[in-house]
Coordinates of C-alpha atoms in Angstrom, one line a residue:
M10 CA -31.0 3.2 -2.2
L11 CA -30.7 6.4 -4.2
L12 CA -32.3 6.4 -7.6
S13 CA -31.2 8.5 -10.6
L14 CA -34.2 10.8 -11.6
L15 CA -34.9 12.4 -14.9
Y16 CA -34.2 16.2 -14.9
F17 CA -36.6 18.3 -17.0
T18 CA -36.8 22.0 -17.1
H19 CA -38.7 24.4 -19.4
L20 CA -39.7 21.6 -21.9
E21 CA -42.8 21.5 -23.9
V22 CA -43.5 17.7 -24.0
K23 CA -45.5 16.1 -26.8
G24 CA -46.1 12.4 -27.7
S25 CA -44.6 9.7 -25.6
I26 CA -41.6 9.3 -23.4
S27 CA -39.6 6.0 -23.7
V28 CA -37.9 5.2 -20.4
L29 CA -35.4 2.4 -20.4
L30 CA -34.3 1.2 -17.0
K31 CA -31.3 -1.0 -16.7
Y32 CA -29.8 -2.7 -13.6
P33 CA -26.6 -4.7 -14.1
L34 CA -27.8 -7.7 -12.0
H35 CA -31.3 -7.7 -13.7
S36 CA -30.6 -7.6 -17.4
H37 CA -33.8 -9.5 -18.0
L38 CA -36.0 -6.5 -17.1
P39 CA -38.2 -5.4 -20.0
T40 CA -38.3 -2.0 -21.6
Y41 CA -41.4 -0.1 -20.6
K42 CA -42.9 2.4 -22.9
Y43 CA -45.6 4.7 -21.6
N44 CA -47.9 7.3 -22.9
F45 CA -46.9 9.8 -20.3
Q46 CA -50.1 11.9 -20.2
T47 CA -52.1 8.7 -19.6
L48 CA -49.7 7.7 -16.9
N49 CA -49.9 11.1 -15.3
N50 CA -53.6 11.0 -15.2
K51 CA -53.6 7.6 -13.6
L52 CA -51.1 8.7 -11.0
A53 CA -53.2 11.9 -10.2
A54 CA -56.3 9.8 -9.8
H55 CA -54.5 7.3 -7.6
F56 CA -53.2 9.9 -5.2
H57 CA -56.4 12.0 -5.3
C58 CA -54.5 15.1 -6.4
P59 CA -54.0 17.3 -9.4
Q60 CA -51.7 16.1 -12.2
I61 CA -48.3 15.3 -10.8
P62 CA -45.4 17.3 -12.1
L63 CA -43.2 15.4 -14.5
T64 CA -40.3 14.8 -12.2
M65 CA -42.6 13.6 -9.4
A66 CA -44.3 11.2 -11.8
A67 CA -40.9 9.8 -12.9
S68 CA -40.0 9.4 -9.2
C69 CA -43.2 7.4 -8.5
L70 CA -42.6 5.3 -11.6
L71 CA -39.1 4.4 -10.4
R72 CA -40.4 3.4 -7.0
S73 CA -42.9 0.9 -8.5
S74 CA -42.5 -2.8 -7.7
P75 CA -41.2 -4.1 -11.0
F76 CA -37.9 -2.3 -10.3
S77 CA -37.3 -3.2 -6.6
L78 CA -33.6 -4.0 -6.1
P79 CA -32.2 -7.2 -4.6
P80 CA -31.1 -7.4 -1.0
H81 CA -27.4 -7.1 -0.3
Q82 CA -25.1 -7.8 2.7
P83 CA -25.0 -5.3 5.6
D84 CA -22.4 -2.6 5.2
P85 CA -19.9 -1.6 7.8
N86 CA -19.3 1.8 6.1
P87 CA -22.4 2.5 4.0
R88 CA -21.5 5.9 2.7
F89 CA -18.2 4.9 1.0
V90 CA -18.8 1.3 0.0
N91 CA -19.4 0.6 -3.7
N92 CA -19.3 -3.1 -3.8
A93 CA -22.0 -3.2 -6.5
P94 CA -23.5 -0.7 -8.9
K95 CA -26.2 1.1 -7.0
F96 CA -27.7 3.5 -9.5
L97 CA -30.2 2.9 -12.2
S98 CA -29.2 4.1 -15.6
I99 CA -32.1 5.9 -17.3
K100 CA -32.3 6.8 -20.9
A101 CA -35.0 9.2 -22.0
T102 CA -36.2 10.0 -25.5
I103 CA -38.2 13.3 -25.7
S104 CA -40.0 14.7 -28.7
S105 CA -40.4 18.5 -28.6
D106 CA -40.8 21.4 -31.0
K107 CA -38.1 23.3 -29.2
P108 CA -34.4 22.3 -29.2
L109 CA -33.2 20.8 -25.9
E110 CA -31.0 23.0 -23.7
T111 CA -28.4 21.2 -21.7
P112 CA -28.8 22.2 -18.0
P113 CA -25.7 23.8 -16.5
A114 CA -23.5 21.4 -14.6
I115 CA -23.9 21.6 -10.8
K116 CA -20.6 22.1 -9.0
H117 CA -20.4 20.6 -5.5
R118 CA -18.0 22.4 -3.3
R119 CA -17.4 22.1 0.4
P120 CA -17.7 25.3 2.4
A121 CA -14.5 27.3 2.7
D122 CA -14.1 26.4 6.3
Q123 CA -14.6 22.6 5.8
S124 CA -11.8 20.2 4.7
I125 CA -12.1 16.6 3.5
R126 CA -11.2 15.5 7.1
D127 CA -14.0 17.7 8.5
E128 CA -16.4 16.3 5.9
A129 CA -15.6 12.7 6.8
H130 CA -16.0 13.5 10.5
R131 CA -19.3 15.2 9.9
L132 CA -20.7 12.4 7.8
G133 CA -19.8 9.9 10.5
S134 CA -17.7 7.6 8.3
D135 CA -16.4 5.6 11.3
H136 CA -19.3 3.4 12.1
H137 CA -17.7 0.0 12.7
K138 CA -18.0 -3.3 14.5
F139 CA -14.4 -4.4 14.3
S140 CA -11.6 -4.3 16.8
A141 CA -7.9 -5.2 17.3
K142 CA -5.6 -5.7 20.3
Y143 CA -2.0 -6.5 21.2
V144 CA -1.2 -10.2 22.0
P145 CA 2.1 -12.0 22.4
F146 CA 3.5 -13.0 19.1
N147 CA 2.9 -16.7 18.2
A148 CA 1.6 -17.4 21.6
D149 CA 0.0 -20.7 22.7
P150 CA -3.8 -20.5 21.9
S151 CA -4.6 -20.9 25.6
C152 CA -2.7 -17.6 26.3
T153 CA -5.0 -14.9 27.6
E154 CA -2.5 -12.0 27.7
S155 CA -3.6 -9.0 25.7
Y156 CA -3.5 -5.2 25.7
S157 CA -5.5 -2.4 24.2
L158 CA -3.9 -0.6 21.3
D159 CA -4.3 2.5 23.4
E160 CA -1.7 1.1 25.9
I161 CA 1.9 2.0 25.5
V162 CA 3.5 -1.4 25.5
Y163 CA 6.1 -3.0 23.2
R164 CA 6.8 -6.4 24.6
S165 CA 4.9 -9.2 26.3
C166 CA 5.2 -10.1 30.0
S167 CA 7.9 -12.7 29.1
G168 CA 9.8 -10.1 27.1
G169 CA 8.8 -11.4 23.7
L170 CA 7.4 -9.6 20.7
L171 CA 3.8 -8.5 20.4
D172 CA 1.5 -8.7 17.4
V173 CA -1.7 -6.9 16.5
Q174 CA -4.5 -9.4 16.5
H175 CA -7.8 -8.5 14.7
D176 CA -11.2 -9.9 15.5
I177 CA -11.3 -12.3 12.6
Q178 CA -14.7 -13.7 13.4
A179 CA -16.2 -10.2 13.1
L180 CA -14.4 -9.7 9.8
K181 CA -15.6 -13.0 8.5
E182 CA -19.2 -11.8 8.7
F183 CA -18.5 -10.4 5.3
D184 CA -17.2 -12.7 2.6
G185 CA -14.1 -12.4 0.4
N186 CA -15.9 -10.8 -2.5
Y187 CA -17.3 -8.2 -0.2
W188 CA -13.8 -7.2 1.0
K189 CA -12.4 -7.2 -2.5
S190 CA -15.2 -4.9 -3.8
L191 CA -14.8 -2.6 -0.8
F192 CA -11.0 -2.2 -1.2
D193 CA -11.2 -1.9 -5.0
S194 CA -13.9 0.8 -4.7
R195 CA -11.6 3.1 -2.7
I196 CA -8.6 3.1 -5.1
G197 CA -7.7 6.5 -6.4
K198 CA -10.4 8.4 -4.5
T199 CA -9.8 11.5 -2.5
T200 CA -12.4 10.7 0.2
W201 CA -10.6 11.0 3.6
P202 CA -8.9 8.8 4.6
Y203 CA -9.5 6.1 1.9
G204 CA -7.3 7.8 -0.8
S205 CA -4.4 6.2 1.1
G206 CA -3.4 2.7 0.0
V207 CA -3.1 1.9 3.7
W208 CA -6.3 3.5 5.0
S209 CA -8.3 2.1 2.1
K210 CA -8.0 -1.1 4.2
K211 CA -8.8 0.7 7.5
E212 CA -11.0 -2.1 8.8
W213 CA -7.9 -4.4 8.7
V214 CA -5.4 -1.9 10.0
L215 CA -6.7 0.3 12.9
P216 CA -10.4 -0.3 12.9
E217 CA -11.2 1.7 16.0
I218 CA -9.3 4.9 15.2
D219 CA -11.4 7.9 14.4
S220 CA -10.6 9.2 10.9
D221 CA -10.2 12.6 12.4
D222 CA -7.0 11.4 14.2
I223 CA -5.4 9.8 11.1
V224 CA -2.1 11.4 9.8
S225 CA -1.8 10.5 6.2
A226 CA 0.0 11.7 3.0
F227 CA -2.2 9.3 0.9
E228 CA 0.7 6.9 0.8
G229 CA 0.7 3.5 -0.8
N230 CA -1.0 2.7 -4.2
S231 CA 2.5 2.4 -5.5
N232 CA 3.4 1.4 -9.0
M233 CA 3.8 -2.3 -10.1
F234 CA 6.5 -2.1 -12.8
W235 CA 6.5 -4.8 -15.5
A236 CA 10.2 -5.4 -15.7
E237 CA 9.8 -6.6 -19.3
R238 CA 13.3 -6.1 -20.7
F239 CA 15.2 -7.1 -17.5
G240 CA 13.1 -10.3 -17.3
K241 CA 13.5 -11.3 -20.9
Q242 CA 17.2 -10.3 -21.3
H243 CA 18.6 -11.6 -18.1
L244 CA 16.2 -14.3 -16.9
G245 CA 14.1 -15.5 -19.8
M246 CA 11.0 -14.5 -17.9
N247 CA 7.9 -12.7 -19.2
D248 CA 6.1 -12.3 -15.9
L249 CA 8.5 -10.4 -13.7
W250 CA 7.3 -7.4 -11.7
V251 CA 8.9 -4.8 -9.4
K252 CA 6.6 -3.4 -6.7
H253 CA 8.0 0.2 -6.3
C254 CA 7.2 0.8 -2.7
G255 CA 9.9 3.5 -2.7
I256 CA 7.8 5.7 -5.0
S257 CA 6.2 7.2 -1.9
H258 CA 5.9 10.4 0.1
T259 CA 9.4 10.2 1.6
G260 CA 10.9 7.8 -0.9
S261 CA 10.6 4.5 1.0
F262 CA 8.2 1.8 2.0
K263 CA 8.5 3.0 5.6
D264 CA 5.7 5.5 5.0
L265 CA 3.2 2.6 5.0
G266 CA 4.0 1.7 8.6
M267 CA 4.6 5.2 9.8
T268 CA 1.2 6.6 8.9
V269 CA -0.3 4.0 11.2
L270 CA 2.1 4.5 14.1
V271 CA 2.0 8.3 14.1
S272 CA -1.8 8.2 13.7
Q273 CA -2.1 6.1 16.9
V274 CA 0.3 8.5 18.6
N275 CA -1.9 11.4 17.5
R276 CA -4.9 9.6 19.1
L277 CA -3.0 8.9 22.3
R278 CA -2.0 12.6 22.7
K279 CA -5.6 13.6 22.2
M280 CA -6.5 11.2 25.0
N281 CA -3.9 13.0 27.2
R282 CA -1.6 9.9 27.4
P283 CA 2.0 10.7 28.4
V284 CA 3.6 11.0 25.0
V285 CA 5.8 14.0 24.5
G286 CA 7.4 12.8 21.2
V287 CA 8.3 9.9 19.0
G288 CA 11.8 8.4 18.7
C289 CA 13.5 5.9 16.4
A290 CA 16.9 4.4 15.6
S291 CA 17.4 4.5 11.8
T292 CA 19.7 3.7 8.9
G293 CA 17.9 6.5 7.0
D294 CA 14.5 5.7 5.7
T295 CA 12.7 5.2 9.1
S296 CA 13.9 8.6 10.3
A297 CA 12.7 10.2 7.0
A298 CA 9.2 8.7 7.4
L299 CA 8.9 9.4 11.1
S300 CA 10.0 13.0 10.8
A301 CA 7.7 13.7 7.9
Y302 CA 4.6 12.3 9.5
C303 CA 5.4 13.9 12.9
A304 CA 5.9 17.2 11.2
S305 CA 2.5 16.9 9.5
A306 CA 0.8 16.2 12.9
G307 CA 2.9 18.7 14.9
I308 CA 4.4 16.0 17.1
P309 CA 8.1 16.3 18.1
S310 CA 10.4 13.5 16.6
I311 CA 13.8 12.4 17.9
V312 CA 16.1 10.4 15.6
F313 CA 19.1 8.3 16.5
L314 CA 21.4 7.9 13.5
P315 CA 24.8 6.1 13.1
A316 CA 27.4 8.7 12.2
N317 CA 28.7 8.6 8.6
K318 CA 26.8 5.4 7.7
I319 CA 23.8 6.8 5.7
S320 CA 23.6 8.8 2.5
M321 CA 23.4 12.6 2.6
A322 CA 20.0 12.4 0.9
Q323 CA 18.7 10.2 3.8
L324 CA 20.3 12.5 6.4
V325 CA 18.8 15.7 5.1
Q326 CA 15.2 14.4 5.2
P327 CA 14.8 14.4 9.1
I328 CA 16.8 17.6 9.3
A329 CA 14.5 19.3 6.8
N330 CA 11.4 18.0 8.6
G331 CA 12.5 19.5 11.9
A332 CA 13.4 16.4 13.8
F333 CA 15.9 16.4 16.7
V334 CA 18.7 14.4 15.2
L335 CA 21.4 12.6 17.2
S336 CA 24.4 11.5 15.2
L337 CA 26.0 8.6 17.2
D338 CA 29.4 7.0 16.9
T339 CA 28.0 3.5 16.6
D340 CA 26.1 1.3 14.1
F341 CA 22.4 0.7 13.8
D342 CA 22.3 -2.0 16.4
G343 CA 24.0 0.4 18.9
C344 CA 21.4 3.1 18.0
M345 CA 18.6 0.6 18.5
Q346 CA 19.9 -0.4 22.0
L347 CA 20.1 3.3 23.0
V348 CA 16.6 4.2 21.8
R349 CA 15.1 1.3 23.6
E350 CA 16.8 2.4 26.9
V351 CA 15.7 6.0 26.4
T352 CA 12.1 5.2 25.6
S353 CA 11.9 3.0 28.7
E354 CA 12.8 6.1 30.8
L355 CA 11.2 9.0 29.0
P356 CA 7.7 9.5 27.7
I357 CA 8.9 9.1 24.1
Y358 CA 7.0 6.6 21.9
L359 CA 9.2 4.0 20.2
A360 CA 8.7 4.0 16.4
N361 CA 11.0 1.1 15.3
S362 CA 9.5 -2.1 13.9
L363 CA 9.8 -3.6 17.4
N364 CA 6.5 -1.7 17.6
S365 CA 4.0 -4.0 15.9
L366 CA 1.8 -1.1 14.8
R367 CA 4.3 -0.4 12.0
L368 CA 3.7 -3.8 10.5
E369 CA 0.0 -3.2 10.2
G370 CA 0.6 -0.5 7.6
Q371 CA 3.4 -2.4 5.8
K372 CA 1.2 -5.5 5.3
T373 CA -1.1 -3.5 3.1
A374 CA 1.6 -3.6 0.3
A375 CA 0.9 -7.3 0.1
I376 CA -2.9 -6.7 -0.3
E377 CA -2.1 -4.1 -3.0
I378 CA -0.1 -6.7 -5.0
L379 CA -3.1 -8.9 -5.0
Q380 CA -5.3 -6.0 -6.1
Q381 CA -3.0 -5.1 -8.9
F382 CA -3.2 -8.7 -10.3
D383 CA -7.0 -8.7 -10.0
W384 CA -6.7 -10.9 -6.9
E385 CA -4.6 -13.5 -8.6
V386 CA -1.8 -14.8 -6.4
P387 CA 1.8 -14.5 -7.7
D388 CA 4.1 -17.5 -7.3
W389 CA 7.0 -15.6 -5.6
V390 CA 7.5 -12.4 -3.7
I391 CA 11.1 -11.4 -2.9
V392 CA 11.7 -8.9 -0.1
P393 CA 15.0 -7.3 1.0
G394 CA 15.6 -8.0 4.7
G395 CA 17.4 -6.1 7.5
N396 CA 15.5 -5.7 10.7
L397 CA 13.1 -8.3 9.2
G398 CA 9.8 -6.8 10.1
N399 CA 8.8 -6.3 6.5
I400 CA 9.0 -10.0 5.5
Y401 CA 6.6 -10.8 8.3
A402 CA 4.3 -7.9 7.3
F403 CA 4.1 -9.3 3.7
Y404 CA 3.3 -12.7 5.1
K405 CA 0.6 -11.3 7.4
G406 CA -1.1 -9.4 4.6
F407 CA -1.2 -12.4 2.3
H408 CA -2.3 -14.7 5.1
M409 CA -5.1 -12.4 6.1
C410 CA -6.4 -12.3 2.6
K411 CA -6.4 -16.1 2.5
E412 CA -8.0 -16.5 5.9
L413 CA -10.8 -14.1 5.0
G414 CA -11.5 -15.8 1.6
L415 CA -10.1 -13.2 -0.8
V416 CA -7.6 -15.7 -2.2
D417 CA -7.1 -19.5 -1.9
R418 CA -3.3 -19.5 -1.3
I419 CA -0.3 -17.3 -0.5
P420 CA 2.9 -16.9 -2.5
R421 CA 6.2 -18.3 -1.6
L422 CA 8.3 -15.7 0.1
V423 CA 12.0 -15.0 -0.3
C424 CA 14.0 -12.8 2.1
A425 CA 17.2 -11.3 0.5
Q426 CA 20.1 -10.2 2.6
A427 CA 23.4 -8.5 1.9
A428 CA 26.3 -11.0 2.5
N429 CA 27.9 -8.4 4.8
A430 CA 24.8 -8.4 7.1
N431 CA 23.3 -11.9 6.7
P432 CA 22.3 -13.4 10.1
L433 CA 19.0 -14.7 8.8
Y434 CA 20.7 -16.3 5.7
L435 CA 23.2 -18.1 8.0
H436 CA 20.3 -19.2 10.3
F437 CA 18.4 -20.6 7.2
K438 CA 21.5 -22.4 5.9
S439 CA 22.0 -24.1 9.3
G440 CA 18.5 -25.6 9.1
W441 CA 17.0 -23.0 11.5
S442 CA 19.4 -24.1 14.3
D443 CA 20.2 -21.6 17.1
F444 CA 20.3 -18.1 15.8
S445 CA 23.5 -16.0 16.3
P446 CA 23.6 -12.2 15.9
M447 CA 26.6 -10.8 14.1
K448 CA 28.5 -7.6 13.7
A449 CA 27.3 -6.3 10.4
K450 CA 29.9 -5.1 7.9
T451 CA 29.6 -2.0 5.7
T452 CA 27.3 -2.6 2.7
F453 CA 26.0 -0.3 0.0
A454 CA 22.5 -1.6 1.0
S455 CA 22.8 0.5 4.1
A456 CA 19.2 0.2 5.3
I457 CA 19.6 -3.5 5.8
Q458 CA 23.1 -3.3 7.5
I459 CA 21.8 -4.9 10.6
G460 CA 23.4 -7.8 12.5
D461 CA 20.9 -8.3 15.3
P462 CA 17.5 -8.0 13.8
V463 CA 14.6 -7.3 16.2
S464 CA 12.1 -9.3 14.2
I465 CA 14.1 -12.5 13.7
D466 CA 11.3 -14.6 15.2
R467 CA 8.7 -13.0 13.0
A468 CA 10.8 -13.6 9.9
V469 CA 11.4 -17.2 10.7
Y470 CA 7.7 -17.8 11.3
A471 CA 6.8 -16.1 8.0
L472 CA 9.3 -18.1 6.0
K473 CA 8.4 -21.5 7.6
N474 CA 4.7 -20.9 6.9
S475 CA 5.2 -19.8 3.3
N476 CA 7.7 -22.5 2.3
G477 CA 10.1 -19.6 2.0
I478 CA 13.8 -19.2 1.1
V479 CA 16.6 -16.9 2.2
E480 CA 19.3 -15.8 -0.3
E481 CA 22.3 -13.4 -0.1
A482 CA 24.1 -11.0 -2.4
T483 CA 27.7 -9.9 -2.3
E484 CA 28.6 -6.2 -2.7
E485 CA 29.6 -6.7 -6.3
E486 CA 26.6 -8.8 -7.1
L487 CA 24.1 -6.3 -5.7
M488 CA 25.8 -3.3 -7.4
D489 CA 25.9 -5.2 -10.8
A490 CA 22.3 -6.1 -10.4
M491 CA 21.4 -2.5 -9.7
A492 CA 23.3 -1.4 -12.8
Q493 CA 21.6 -4.0 -15.0
A494 CA 18.2 -2.9 -13.7
D495 CA 18.9 0.7 -14.3
A496 CA 20.1 0.0 -17.8
T497 CA 16.7 -1.6 -18.6
G498 CA 14.7 1.5 -17.5
M499 CA 14.5 1.2 -13.8
F500 CA 16.3 3.4 -11.2
I501 CA 16.5 1.3 -8.1
C502 CA 18.2 1.4 -4.7
P503 CA 20.9 -1.0 -3.7
H504 CA 18.5 -3.0 -1.5
T505 CA 16.5 -3.8 -4.6
G506 CA 19.8 -4.9 -6.1
V507 CA 20.0 -7.4 -3.3
A508 CA 16.5 -8.7 -4.1
L509 CA 17.3 -9.0 -7.8
T510 CA 20.5 -10.9 -7.1
A511 CA 18.5 -13.4 -5.1
L512 CA 16.1 -13.7 -8.0
V513 CA 18.9 -14.3 -10.5
K514 CA 20.4 -17.0 -8.2
L515 CA 17.1 -18.8 -7.7
R516 CA 16.3 -18.6 -11.4
N517 CA 19.7 -20.0 -12.4
S518 CA 19.3 -22.9 -10.0
G519 CA 15.9 -23.7 -11.4
V520 CA 14.0 -23.0 -8.2
I521 CA 12.1 -20.1 -9.8
K522 CA 10.8 -21.2 -13.3
A523 CA 10.6 -19.1 -16.4
T524 CA 6.8 -19.0 -16.3
D525 CA 6.5 -18.2 -12.5
R526 CA 4.9 -14.9 -11.8
T527 CA 7.4 -13.2 -9.6
V528 CA 7.3 -9.9 -7.7
V529 CA 10.5 -8.1 -6.4
V530 CA 9.8 -5.5 -3.7
S531 CA 11.7 -2.3 -4.2
T532 CA 11.9 -0.7 -0.8
A533 CA 13.4 2.8 -1.5
H534 CA 13.9 5.3 -4.3
G535 CA 17.1 5.2 -6.3
L536 CA 17.6 9.0 -5.9
K537 CA 18.5 8.4 -2.3
F538 CA 21.6 6.5 -3.3
T539 CA 23.1 8.5 -6.1
Q540 CA 26.6 8.6 -4.6
S541 CA 26.8 4.8 -4.7
K542 CA 25.8 4.9 -8.4
I543 CA 28.3 7.6 -9.1
D544 CA 31.1 5.6 -7.5
Y545 CA 30.1 2.5 -9.5
H546 CA 30.0 4.2 -12.9
S547 CA 33.2 6.1 -12.1
K548 CA 34.9 2.8 -11.2
T549 CA 36.1 4.2 -7.9
I550 CA 34.9 1.4 -5.7
P551 CA 38.0 -0.4 -4.3
E552 CA 38.3 -4.1 -5.2
M553 CA 35.2 -4.0 -7.4
A554 CA 35.4 -4.5 -11.2
C555 CA 32.3 -2.3 -11.8
G556 CA 31.9 -4.3 -15.0
L557 CA 28.7 -2.5 -16.1
A558 CA 30.0 1.0 -15.5
N559 CA 28.8 3.6 -18.0
P560 CA 31.0 6.7 -17.4
P561 CA 30.7 9.9 -19.5
V562 CA 33.1 10.2 -22.5
N563 CA 35.3 13.3 -22.6
V564 CA 35.3 14.6 -26.2
K565 CA 36.8 17.8 -27.8
A566 CA 34.1 20.3 -28.8
D567 CA 34.5 20.0 -32.5
F568 CA 32.4 18.2 -35.2
G569 CA 35.1 15.8 -36.3
S570 CA 35.9 14.5 -32.8
V571 CA 32.2 14.1 -32.0
M572 CA 31.5 12.2 -35.2
D573 CA 34.4 9.9 -34.6
V574 CA 33.2 9.0 -31.1
L575 CA 29.6 8.6 -32.3
K576 CA 30.5 6.3 -35.2
K577 CA 32.5 4.1 -32.9
Y578 CA 29.7 3.9 -30.4
L579 CA 27.0 3.1 -33.0
L580 CA 29.2 0.4 -34.6
S581 CA 29.7 -1.2 -31.2
K582 CA 25.9 -1.2 -30.5
D583 CA 25.2 -2.5 -34.0
S584 CA 27.5 -5.5 -33.5
K585 CA 25.6 -6.5 -30.3
Q586 CA 22.2 -6.6 -32.0

């Protein structure tokens, strides 16, 4: 344990020094007042040496038995854990004939040839005792099939999904308060790699990866927006929140999973495994995240996109990041089928959410929600659903916190789908009878325009185990909800409009109560979908009323015309008050 020491220089000391030592867990400690010269003489006699310099005497004093600190639990990462205050606060009162001079501040700077990554590697911040492996998803407890995370495998022997399973017993050696303190201590730091909202939970994500192999943009730690006006005005709610996962490096929640997947690929390539690049099928956001993280690591990325079915803002991201982009005359499901066939024949690593590594990063958003509420569990969390990996990722994050003692329950989950691509909704309404894929129709919520979701089994498992619900939103409903949210200070994507529509329906039916703390997950930044907003406010969408459109008003450039328009506008606003 390091102790704070008094710093004295060029001081002529007279009289006594009053030293007050305070430790937060030992507030009963007395204040000790010493005649310093007497103390110094005693220390010199005790150690059979000349009088000890002042700083050494202070150090001896602080090591004396009345101030020994209490034991604490072992620490898997001792340098960077701050689960309790570890420094003694020292207040010194010094009498002197000369005015005190403040010593110059000492600036600590790394050498020019050393980065924060180099520093973490040098300091050995990767001491751990935790592990994880692939196992068949939701397998029978007697199943012994498993794979190292360093193997390139996407499905079990039976062809089913895989899941990343952590050594929970090893994690349970530390209690819930320990993990809460550890995760909280890393928020907002620049220490590599813990400044990331994902890697601040490294022990629960990829515990065995060396920090030197991690590819991160310090993603996560996204804003929890109190939707005060939207909640009060439209729902009569005071505890409505929007988790803006789209305020991220590439503008979507996909960054959370992609930092994990690309970091593992970086590790595999350093191990000389046969990986020449990373590929994905995408409706926009996955390709943006993959291309950005691959560009950061210098790894080739290959993107399969459905032609003319994503926004220009989404298309330009992988192009700008140097990805090899294939524009295919099919929908997302067709792209997904092709990329699976290609990655089975070529040494290209599959980056879609079929790969369970992605979900390990995405689950950290659930842990962040708990952190942002000081580890209090919300009543509801509403997540837009397309390929359906994210709803399971949120369940996994909440469940892990409950299993390891950080919280005592999990929230009820809602998966929100566009009515034009709603296979999970139909499955739910049928009482979870046999699932039927569908041909997804065009929707403004393009990222969830998926009719044959890969993670259907994961989503059903998450919803059944969280007493969850599935809702849907028509095109007009989701666009109106987006316009309502934007008019109250947000600037959301159409997928968030789907989630807000689900909230409105559940609130109107009384399922969600006015006092329920509810979190809506916003998955992408509204700036990626400006064309849909322009079309709505221009009232150019066929067969849609666009009832909340707010088009610009054309006015002649003269004072009288402007005054007439403004008076009419202000009177209309006044009548609505």
